PDB file of C-alpha atoms in Angstrom:
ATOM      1  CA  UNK A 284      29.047  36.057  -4.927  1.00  0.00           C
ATOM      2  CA  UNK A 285      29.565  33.495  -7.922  1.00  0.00           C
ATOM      3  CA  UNK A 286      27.244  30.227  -7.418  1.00  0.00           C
ATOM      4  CA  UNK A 287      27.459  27.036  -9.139  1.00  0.00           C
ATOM      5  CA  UNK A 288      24.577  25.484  -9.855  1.00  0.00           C
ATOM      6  CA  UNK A 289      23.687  22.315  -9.677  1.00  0.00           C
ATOM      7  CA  UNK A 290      22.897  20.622 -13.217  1.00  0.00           C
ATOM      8  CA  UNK A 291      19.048  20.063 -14.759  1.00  0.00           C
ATOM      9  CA  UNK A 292      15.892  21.699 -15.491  1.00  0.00           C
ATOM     10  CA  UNK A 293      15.305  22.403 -11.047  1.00  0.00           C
ATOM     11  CA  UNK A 294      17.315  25.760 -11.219  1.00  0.00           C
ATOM     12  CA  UNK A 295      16.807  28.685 -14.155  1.00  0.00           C
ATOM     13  CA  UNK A 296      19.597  31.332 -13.669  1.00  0.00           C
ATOM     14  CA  UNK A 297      19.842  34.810 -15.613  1.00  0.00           C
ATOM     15  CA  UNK A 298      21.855  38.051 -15.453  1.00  0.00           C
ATOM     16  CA  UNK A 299      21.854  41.068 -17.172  1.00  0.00           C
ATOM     17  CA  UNK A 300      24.275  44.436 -17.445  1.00  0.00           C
ATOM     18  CA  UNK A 301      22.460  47.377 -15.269  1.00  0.00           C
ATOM     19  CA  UNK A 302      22.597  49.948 -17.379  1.00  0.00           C
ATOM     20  CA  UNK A 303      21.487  51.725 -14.439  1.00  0.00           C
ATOM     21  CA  UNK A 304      24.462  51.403 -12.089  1.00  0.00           C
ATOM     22  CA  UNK A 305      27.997  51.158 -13.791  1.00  0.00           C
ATOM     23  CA  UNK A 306      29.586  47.761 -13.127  1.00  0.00           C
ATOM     24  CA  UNK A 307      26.872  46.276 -11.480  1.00  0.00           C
ATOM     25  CA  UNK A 308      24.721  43.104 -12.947  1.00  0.00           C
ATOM     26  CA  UNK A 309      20.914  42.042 -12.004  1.00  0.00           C
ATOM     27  CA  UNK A 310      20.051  38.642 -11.836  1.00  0.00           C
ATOM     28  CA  UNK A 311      17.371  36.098 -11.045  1.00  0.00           C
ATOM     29  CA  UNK A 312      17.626  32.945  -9.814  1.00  0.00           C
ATOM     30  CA  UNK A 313      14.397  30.210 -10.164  1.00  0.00           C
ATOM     31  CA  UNK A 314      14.226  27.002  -8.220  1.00  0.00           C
ATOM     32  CA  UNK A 315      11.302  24.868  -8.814  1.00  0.00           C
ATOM     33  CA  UNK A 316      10.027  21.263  -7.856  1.00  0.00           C
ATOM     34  CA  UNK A 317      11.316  21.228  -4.257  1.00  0.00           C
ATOM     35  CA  UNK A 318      14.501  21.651  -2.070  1.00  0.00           C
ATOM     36  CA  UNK A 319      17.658  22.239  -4.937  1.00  0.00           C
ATOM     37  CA  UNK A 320      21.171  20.834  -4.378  1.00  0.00           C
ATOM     38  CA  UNK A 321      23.080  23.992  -5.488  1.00  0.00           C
ATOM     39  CA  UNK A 322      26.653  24.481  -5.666  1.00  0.00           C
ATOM     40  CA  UNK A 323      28.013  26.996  -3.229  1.00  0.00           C
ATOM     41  CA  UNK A 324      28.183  30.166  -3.676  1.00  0.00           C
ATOM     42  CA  UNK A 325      31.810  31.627  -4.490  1.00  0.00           C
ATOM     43  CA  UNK A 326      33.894  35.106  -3.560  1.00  0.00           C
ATOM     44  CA  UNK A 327      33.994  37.228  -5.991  1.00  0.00           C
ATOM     45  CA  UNK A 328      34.635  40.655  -4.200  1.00  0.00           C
ATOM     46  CA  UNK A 329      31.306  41.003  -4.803  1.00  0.00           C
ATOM     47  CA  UNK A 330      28.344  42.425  -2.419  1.00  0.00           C
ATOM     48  CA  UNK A 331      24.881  41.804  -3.211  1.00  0.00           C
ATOM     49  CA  UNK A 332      21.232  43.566  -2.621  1.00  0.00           C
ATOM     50  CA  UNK A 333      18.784  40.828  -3.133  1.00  0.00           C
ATOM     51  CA  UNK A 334      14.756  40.164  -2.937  1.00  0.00           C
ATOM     52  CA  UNK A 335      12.649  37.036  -2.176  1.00  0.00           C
ATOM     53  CA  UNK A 336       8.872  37.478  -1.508  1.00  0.00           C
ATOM     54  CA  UNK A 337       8.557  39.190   1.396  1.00  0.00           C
ATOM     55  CA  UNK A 338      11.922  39.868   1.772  1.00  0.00           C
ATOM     56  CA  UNK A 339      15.245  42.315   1.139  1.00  0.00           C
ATOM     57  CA  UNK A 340      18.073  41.293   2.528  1.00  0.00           C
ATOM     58  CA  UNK A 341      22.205  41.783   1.720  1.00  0.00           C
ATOM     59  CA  UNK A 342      24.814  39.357   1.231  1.00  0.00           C
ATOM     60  CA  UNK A 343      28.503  40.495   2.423  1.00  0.00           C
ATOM     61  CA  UNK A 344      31.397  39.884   0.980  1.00  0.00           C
ATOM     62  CA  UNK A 345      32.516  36.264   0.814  1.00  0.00           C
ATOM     63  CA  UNK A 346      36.127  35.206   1.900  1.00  0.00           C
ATOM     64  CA  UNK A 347      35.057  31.445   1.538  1.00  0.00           C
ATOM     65  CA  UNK A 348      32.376  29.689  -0.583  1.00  0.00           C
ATOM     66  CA  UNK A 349      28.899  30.146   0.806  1.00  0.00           C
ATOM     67  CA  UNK A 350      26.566  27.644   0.831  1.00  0.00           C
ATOM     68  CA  UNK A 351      23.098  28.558  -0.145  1.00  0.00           C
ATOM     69  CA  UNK A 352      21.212  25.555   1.155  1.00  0.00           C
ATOM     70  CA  UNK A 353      19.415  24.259  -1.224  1.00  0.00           C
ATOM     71  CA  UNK A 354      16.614  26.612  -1.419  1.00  0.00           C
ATOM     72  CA  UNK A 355      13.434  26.528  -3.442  1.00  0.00           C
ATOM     73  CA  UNK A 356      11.576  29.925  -4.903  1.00  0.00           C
ATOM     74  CA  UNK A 357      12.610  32.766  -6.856  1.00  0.00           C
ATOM     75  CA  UNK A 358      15.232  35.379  -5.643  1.00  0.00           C
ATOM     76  CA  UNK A 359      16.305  38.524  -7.751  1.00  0.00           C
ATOM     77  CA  UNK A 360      19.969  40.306  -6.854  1.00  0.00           C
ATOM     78  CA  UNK A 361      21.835  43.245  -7.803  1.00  0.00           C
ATOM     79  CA  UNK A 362      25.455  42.140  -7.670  1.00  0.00           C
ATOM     80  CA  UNK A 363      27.409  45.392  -6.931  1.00  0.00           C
ATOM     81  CA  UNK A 364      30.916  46.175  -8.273  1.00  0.00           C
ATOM     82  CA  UNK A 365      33.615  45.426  -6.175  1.00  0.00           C
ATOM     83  CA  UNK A 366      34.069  48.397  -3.740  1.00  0.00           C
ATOM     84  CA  UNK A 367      30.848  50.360  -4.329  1.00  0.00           C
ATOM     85  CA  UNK A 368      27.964  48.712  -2.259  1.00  0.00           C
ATOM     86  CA  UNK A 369      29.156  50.354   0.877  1.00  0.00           C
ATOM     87  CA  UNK A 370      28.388  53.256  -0.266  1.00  0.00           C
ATOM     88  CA  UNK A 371      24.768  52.526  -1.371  1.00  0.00           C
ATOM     89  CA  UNK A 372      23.944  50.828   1.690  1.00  0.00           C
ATOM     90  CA  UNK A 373      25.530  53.333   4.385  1.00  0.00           C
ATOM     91  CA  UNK A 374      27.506  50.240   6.189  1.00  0.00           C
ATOM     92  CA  UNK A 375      31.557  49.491   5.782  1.00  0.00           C
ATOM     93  CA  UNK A 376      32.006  46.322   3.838  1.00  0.00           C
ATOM     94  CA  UNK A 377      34.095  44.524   6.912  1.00  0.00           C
ATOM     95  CA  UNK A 378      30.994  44.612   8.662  1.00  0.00           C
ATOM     96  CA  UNK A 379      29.043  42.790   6.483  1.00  0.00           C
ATOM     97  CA  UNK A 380      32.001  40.526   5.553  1.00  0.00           C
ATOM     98  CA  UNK A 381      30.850  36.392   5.478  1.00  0.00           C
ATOM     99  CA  UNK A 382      27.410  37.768   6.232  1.00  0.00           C
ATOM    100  CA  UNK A 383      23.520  37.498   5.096  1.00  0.00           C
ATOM    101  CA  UNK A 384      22.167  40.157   6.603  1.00  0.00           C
ATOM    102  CA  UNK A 385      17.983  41.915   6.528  1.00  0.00           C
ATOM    103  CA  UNK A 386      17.840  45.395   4.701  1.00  0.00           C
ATOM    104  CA  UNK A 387      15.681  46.496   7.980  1.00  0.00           C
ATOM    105  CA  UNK A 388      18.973  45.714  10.137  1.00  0.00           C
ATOM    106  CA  UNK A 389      21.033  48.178   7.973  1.00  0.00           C
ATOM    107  CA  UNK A 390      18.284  50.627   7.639  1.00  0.00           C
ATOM    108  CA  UNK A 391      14.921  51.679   8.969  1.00  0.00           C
ATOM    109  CA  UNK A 392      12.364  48.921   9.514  1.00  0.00           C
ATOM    110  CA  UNK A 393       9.844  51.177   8.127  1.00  0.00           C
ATOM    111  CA  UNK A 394      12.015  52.087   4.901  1.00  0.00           C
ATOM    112  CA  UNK A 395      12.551  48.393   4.386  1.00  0.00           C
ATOM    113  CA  UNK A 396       9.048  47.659   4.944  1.00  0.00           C
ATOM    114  CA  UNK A 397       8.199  49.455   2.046  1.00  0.00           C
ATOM    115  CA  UNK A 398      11.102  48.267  -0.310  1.00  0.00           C
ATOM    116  CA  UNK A 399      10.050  44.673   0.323  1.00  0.00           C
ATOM    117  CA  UNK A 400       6.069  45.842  -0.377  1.00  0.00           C
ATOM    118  CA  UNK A 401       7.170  47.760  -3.779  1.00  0.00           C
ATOM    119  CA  UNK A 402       9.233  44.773  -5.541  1.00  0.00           C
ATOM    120  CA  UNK A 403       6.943  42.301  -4.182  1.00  0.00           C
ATOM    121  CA  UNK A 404       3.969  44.220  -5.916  1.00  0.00           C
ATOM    122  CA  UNK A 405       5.660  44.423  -9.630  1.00  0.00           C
ATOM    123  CA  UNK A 406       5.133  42.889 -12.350  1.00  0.00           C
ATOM    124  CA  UNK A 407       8.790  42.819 -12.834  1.00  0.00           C
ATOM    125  CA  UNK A 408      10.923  42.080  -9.948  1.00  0.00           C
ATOM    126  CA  UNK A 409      14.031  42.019 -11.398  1.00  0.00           C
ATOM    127  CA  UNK A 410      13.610  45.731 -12.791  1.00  0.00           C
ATOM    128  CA  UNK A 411      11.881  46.877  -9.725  1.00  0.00           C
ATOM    129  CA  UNK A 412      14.689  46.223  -7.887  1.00  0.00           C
ATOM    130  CA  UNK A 413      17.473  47.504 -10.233  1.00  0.00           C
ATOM    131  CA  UNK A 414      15.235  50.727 -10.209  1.00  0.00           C
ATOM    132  CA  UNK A 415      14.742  51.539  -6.671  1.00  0.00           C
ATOM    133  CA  UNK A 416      18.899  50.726  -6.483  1.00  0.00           C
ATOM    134  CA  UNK A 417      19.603  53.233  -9.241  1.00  0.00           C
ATOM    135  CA  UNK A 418      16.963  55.876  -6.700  1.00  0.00           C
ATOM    136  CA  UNK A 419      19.397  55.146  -3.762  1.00  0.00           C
ATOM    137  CA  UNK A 420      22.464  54.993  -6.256  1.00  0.00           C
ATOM    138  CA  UNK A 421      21.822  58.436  -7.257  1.00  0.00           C
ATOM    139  CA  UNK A 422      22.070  60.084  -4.250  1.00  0.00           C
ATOM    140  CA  UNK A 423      25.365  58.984  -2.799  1.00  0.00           C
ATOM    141  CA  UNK A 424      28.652  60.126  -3.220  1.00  0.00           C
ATOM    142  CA  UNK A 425      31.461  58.673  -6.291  1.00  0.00           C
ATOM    143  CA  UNK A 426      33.163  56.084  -5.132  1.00  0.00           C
ATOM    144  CA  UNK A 427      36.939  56.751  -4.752  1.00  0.00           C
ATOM    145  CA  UNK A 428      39.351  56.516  -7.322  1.00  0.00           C
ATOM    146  CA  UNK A 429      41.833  54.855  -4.881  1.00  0.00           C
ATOM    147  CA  UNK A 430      39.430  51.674  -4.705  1.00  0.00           C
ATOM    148  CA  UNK A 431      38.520  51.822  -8.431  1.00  0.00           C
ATOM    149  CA  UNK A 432      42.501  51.818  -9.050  1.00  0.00           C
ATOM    150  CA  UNK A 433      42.823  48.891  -6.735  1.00  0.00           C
ATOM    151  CA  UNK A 434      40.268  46.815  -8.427  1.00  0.00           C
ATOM    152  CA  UNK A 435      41.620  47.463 -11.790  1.00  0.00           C
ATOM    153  CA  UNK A 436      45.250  46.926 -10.541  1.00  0.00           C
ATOM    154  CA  UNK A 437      44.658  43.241  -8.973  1.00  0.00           C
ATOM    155  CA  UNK A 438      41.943  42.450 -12.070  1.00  0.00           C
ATOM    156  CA  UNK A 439      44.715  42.813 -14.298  1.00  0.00           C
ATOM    157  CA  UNK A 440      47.132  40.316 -11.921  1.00  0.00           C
ATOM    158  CA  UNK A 441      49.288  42.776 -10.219  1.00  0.00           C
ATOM    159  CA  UNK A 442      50.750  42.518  -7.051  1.00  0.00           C
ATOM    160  CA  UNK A 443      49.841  44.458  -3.796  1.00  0.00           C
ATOM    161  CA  UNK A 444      53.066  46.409  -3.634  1.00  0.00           C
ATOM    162  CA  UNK A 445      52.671  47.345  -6.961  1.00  0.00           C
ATOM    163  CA  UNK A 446      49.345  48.510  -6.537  1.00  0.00           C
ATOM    164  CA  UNK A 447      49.963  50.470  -3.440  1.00  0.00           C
ATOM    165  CA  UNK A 448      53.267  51.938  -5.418  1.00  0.00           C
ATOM    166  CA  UNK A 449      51.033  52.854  -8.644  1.00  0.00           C
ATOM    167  CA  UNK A 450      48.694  54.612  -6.406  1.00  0.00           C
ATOM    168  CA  UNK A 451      51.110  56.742  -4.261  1.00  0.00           C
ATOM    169  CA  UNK A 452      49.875  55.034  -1.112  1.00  0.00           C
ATOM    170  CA  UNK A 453      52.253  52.567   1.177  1.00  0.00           C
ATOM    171  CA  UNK A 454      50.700  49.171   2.393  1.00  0.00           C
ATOM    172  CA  UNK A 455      49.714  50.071   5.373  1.00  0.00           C
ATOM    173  CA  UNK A 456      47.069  52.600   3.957  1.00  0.00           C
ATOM    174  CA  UNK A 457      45.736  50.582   1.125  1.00  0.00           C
ATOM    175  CA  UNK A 458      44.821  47.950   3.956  1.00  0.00           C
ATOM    176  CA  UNK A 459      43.313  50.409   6.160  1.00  0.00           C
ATOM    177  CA  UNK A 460      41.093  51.857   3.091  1.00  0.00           C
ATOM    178  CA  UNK A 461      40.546  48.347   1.340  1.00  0.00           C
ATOM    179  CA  UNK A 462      38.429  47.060   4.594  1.00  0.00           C
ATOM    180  CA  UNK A 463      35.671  49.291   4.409  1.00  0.00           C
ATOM    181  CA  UNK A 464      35.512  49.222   0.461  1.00  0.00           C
ATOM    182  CA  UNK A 465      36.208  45.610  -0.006  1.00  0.00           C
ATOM    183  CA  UNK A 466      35.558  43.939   3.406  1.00  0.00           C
ATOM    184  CA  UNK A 467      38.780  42.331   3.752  1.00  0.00           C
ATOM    185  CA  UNK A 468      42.620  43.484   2.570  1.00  0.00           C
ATOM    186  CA  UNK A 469      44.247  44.065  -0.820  1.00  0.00           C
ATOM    187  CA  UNK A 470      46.090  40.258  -0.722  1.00  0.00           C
ATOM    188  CA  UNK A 471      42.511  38.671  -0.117  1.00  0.00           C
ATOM    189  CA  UNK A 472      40.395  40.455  -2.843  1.00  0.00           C
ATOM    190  CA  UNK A 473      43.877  39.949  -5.041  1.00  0.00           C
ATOM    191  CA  UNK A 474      42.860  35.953  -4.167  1.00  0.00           C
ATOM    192  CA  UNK A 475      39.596  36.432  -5.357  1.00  0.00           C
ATOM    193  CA  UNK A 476      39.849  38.433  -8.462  1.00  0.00           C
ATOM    194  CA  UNK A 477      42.280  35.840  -9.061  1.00  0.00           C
ATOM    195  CA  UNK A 478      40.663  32.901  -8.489  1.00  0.00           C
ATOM    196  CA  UNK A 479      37.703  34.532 -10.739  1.00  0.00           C
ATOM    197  CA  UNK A 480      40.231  34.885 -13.829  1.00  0.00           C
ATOM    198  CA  UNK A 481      41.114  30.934 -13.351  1.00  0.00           C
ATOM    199  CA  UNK A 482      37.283  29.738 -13.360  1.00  0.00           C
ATOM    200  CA  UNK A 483      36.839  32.200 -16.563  1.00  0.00           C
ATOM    201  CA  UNK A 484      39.869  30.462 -18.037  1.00  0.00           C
ATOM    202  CA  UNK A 485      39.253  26.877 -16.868  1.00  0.00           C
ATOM    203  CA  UNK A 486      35.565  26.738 -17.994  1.00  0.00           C
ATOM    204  CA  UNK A 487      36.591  28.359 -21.385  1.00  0.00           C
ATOM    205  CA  UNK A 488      38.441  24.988 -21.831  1.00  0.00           C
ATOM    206  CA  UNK A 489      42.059  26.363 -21.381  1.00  0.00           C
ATOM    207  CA  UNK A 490      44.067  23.128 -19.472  1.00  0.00           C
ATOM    208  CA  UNK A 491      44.749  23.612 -16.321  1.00  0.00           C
ATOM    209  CA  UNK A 492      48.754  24.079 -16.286  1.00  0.00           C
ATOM    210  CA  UNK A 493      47.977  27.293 -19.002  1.00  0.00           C
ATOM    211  CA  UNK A 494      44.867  28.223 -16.762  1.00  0.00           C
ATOM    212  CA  UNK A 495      47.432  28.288 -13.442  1.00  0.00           C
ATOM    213  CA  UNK A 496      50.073  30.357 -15.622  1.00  0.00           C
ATOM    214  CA  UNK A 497      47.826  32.761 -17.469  1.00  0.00           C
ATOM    215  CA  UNK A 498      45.801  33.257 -14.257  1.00  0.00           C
ATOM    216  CA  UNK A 499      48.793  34.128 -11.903  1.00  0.00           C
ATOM    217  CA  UNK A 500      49.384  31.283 -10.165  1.00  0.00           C
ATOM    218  CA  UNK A 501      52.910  29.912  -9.138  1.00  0.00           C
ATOM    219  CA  UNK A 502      51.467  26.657 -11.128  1.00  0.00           C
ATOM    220  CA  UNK A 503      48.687  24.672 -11.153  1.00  0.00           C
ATOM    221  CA  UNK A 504      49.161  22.781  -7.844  1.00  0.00           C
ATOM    222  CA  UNK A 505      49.198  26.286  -6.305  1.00  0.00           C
ATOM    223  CA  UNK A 506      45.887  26.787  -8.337  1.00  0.00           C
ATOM    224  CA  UNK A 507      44.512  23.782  -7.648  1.00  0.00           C
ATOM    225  CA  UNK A 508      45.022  24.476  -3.361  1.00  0.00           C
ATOM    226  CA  UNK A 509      43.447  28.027  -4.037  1.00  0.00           C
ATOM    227  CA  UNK A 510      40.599  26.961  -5.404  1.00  0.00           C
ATOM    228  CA  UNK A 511      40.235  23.887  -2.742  1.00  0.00           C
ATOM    229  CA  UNK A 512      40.979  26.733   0.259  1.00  0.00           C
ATOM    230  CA  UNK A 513      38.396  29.950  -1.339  1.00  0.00           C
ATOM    231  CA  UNK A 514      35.779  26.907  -2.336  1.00  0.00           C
ATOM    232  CA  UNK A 515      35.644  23.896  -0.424  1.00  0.00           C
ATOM    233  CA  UNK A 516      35.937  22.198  -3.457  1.00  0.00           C
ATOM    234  CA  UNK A 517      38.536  20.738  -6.445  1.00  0.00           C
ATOM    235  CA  UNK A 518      38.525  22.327  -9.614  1.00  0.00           C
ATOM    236  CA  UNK A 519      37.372  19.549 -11.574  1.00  0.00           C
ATOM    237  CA  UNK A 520      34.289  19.281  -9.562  1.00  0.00           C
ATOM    238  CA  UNK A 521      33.398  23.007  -9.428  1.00  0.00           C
ATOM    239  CA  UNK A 522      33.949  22.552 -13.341  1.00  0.00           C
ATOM    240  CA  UNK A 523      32.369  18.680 -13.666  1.00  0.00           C
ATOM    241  CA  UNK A 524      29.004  20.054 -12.234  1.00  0.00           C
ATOM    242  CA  UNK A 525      28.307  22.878 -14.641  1.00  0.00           C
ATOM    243  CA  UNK A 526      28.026  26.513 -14.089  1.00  0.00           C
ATOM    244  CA  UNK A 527      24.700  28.499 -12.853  1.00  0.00           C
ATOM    245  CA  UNK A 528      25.884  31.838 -13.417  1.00  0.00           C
ATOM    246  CA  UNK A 529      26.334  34.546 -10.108  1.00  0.00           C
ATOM    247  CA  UNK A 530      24.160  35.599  -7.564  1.00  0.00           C
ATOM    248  CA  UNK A 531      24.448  35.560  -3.416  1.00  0.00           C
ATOM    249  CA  UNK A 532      20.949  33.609  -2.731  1.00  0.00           C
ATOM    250  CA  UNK A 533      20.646  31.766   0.642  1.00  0.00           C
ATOM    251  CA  UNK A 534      19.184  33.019   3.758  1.00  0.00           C
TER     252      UNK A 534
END
């Protein structure tokens, strides 16, 4: 989950490579001196594992922007690559899908418990919870190579039926495996990635016609209703208010 922050000194964002678990990014998110007006939070294909004091809880995959609600204090995430937090957390991604859900929902309130106690306690919270990820990470099984080909294959702007064609598989059964890995279909995530490559391109300066063309898009008023249907919001104000960096804070 992408969020846009709002602008000034209230909100001090930071990610980081895990060079723990492949593909994934930690990140920590401080907002000081009251309530925050932060920009939502946007889909990304994306699930997150994320800490506030006293607290561990997971943020589902987004099919809309989420809105985080202004909330103060500190909260650390690690932002998994698309199609491998199921995995980790022992719960299909549809499940979870436009969700904020506790860790002690998913698994044991005593297990939790502890989690919550251990990053709480360090000195670092941000590595303490990359660490006891990589623990859990460690002991579950490699993600599929069908979902790491069709992350790769819509990254790279490629349609559905080529996808399923590249990988052997018809439609039907890349949409039946997608939903568990992804939360939602092929076409949807193939939104998002693609809406992701258009931000990239539009906040590198690139104008908007070359961002719609470069990015996929029919052209850019088909970007520009994309971005207005996945965010609640026009490009030019997603771009006008600056950008925070990722994470999927907000209870």
């Amino acid at each position: 989950m992408t969020e846009e922050s709002a602008s000034g000194d209230a909100v001090a964002y930071r990610e980081r490579p895990s060079p723990l678990l492949p593909g994934a990014v930690v990140w920590t998110r401080l907002a000081t001196d009251g309530p925050v007006d932060a920009r939502p939070v946007l889909p990304d294909g994306c699930m997150d594992l994320l800490w506030t004091e006293g607290r561990l809880f997971v943020a589902g995959p987004d099919t809309h922007a989420y809105d985080p609600g202004g909330a103060s204090g500190r909260y650390v995430g690690v932002r998994f690559y698309p199609g491998t937090a199921p995995a980790f957390l022992g719960v299909p991604a549809d499940e979870l899908r436009d969700r904020r859900v506790e860790l002690a929902d998913l698994w044991t309130g005593a297990e939790a418990r502890r989690l919550v106690e251990r990053v709480d306690a360090a000195p670092d919270p941000m590595a303490a919870l990359e660490s006891l990820a990589a623990e859990r990470a460690s002991g579950v099984q490699a993600p599929d190579p069908l979902i790491a080909h069709v992350v790769r294959s819509l990254a790279a702007g490629r349609s559905v039926a080529a996808t399923a064609a590249a990988a052997g598989v018809n439609a039907r059964l890349l949409h039946r495996r997608s939903l568990p890995a992804f939360g939602y279909g092929p076409k949807t995530l193939g939104r998002v990635l693609r809406l992701q490559r258009a931000l990239a391109l539009a906040r590198a300066g690139t104008p908007y016609a070359a961002t719609a063309a470069a990015a996929g898009f029919a052209d850019q008023a088909h970007l520009a209703r994309d971005v207005k249907e996945l965010t609640g919001l026009p490009l030019t104000a997603l771009l006008g208010g600056g950008s925070g960096g990722s994470g999927g804070s907000g209870s």
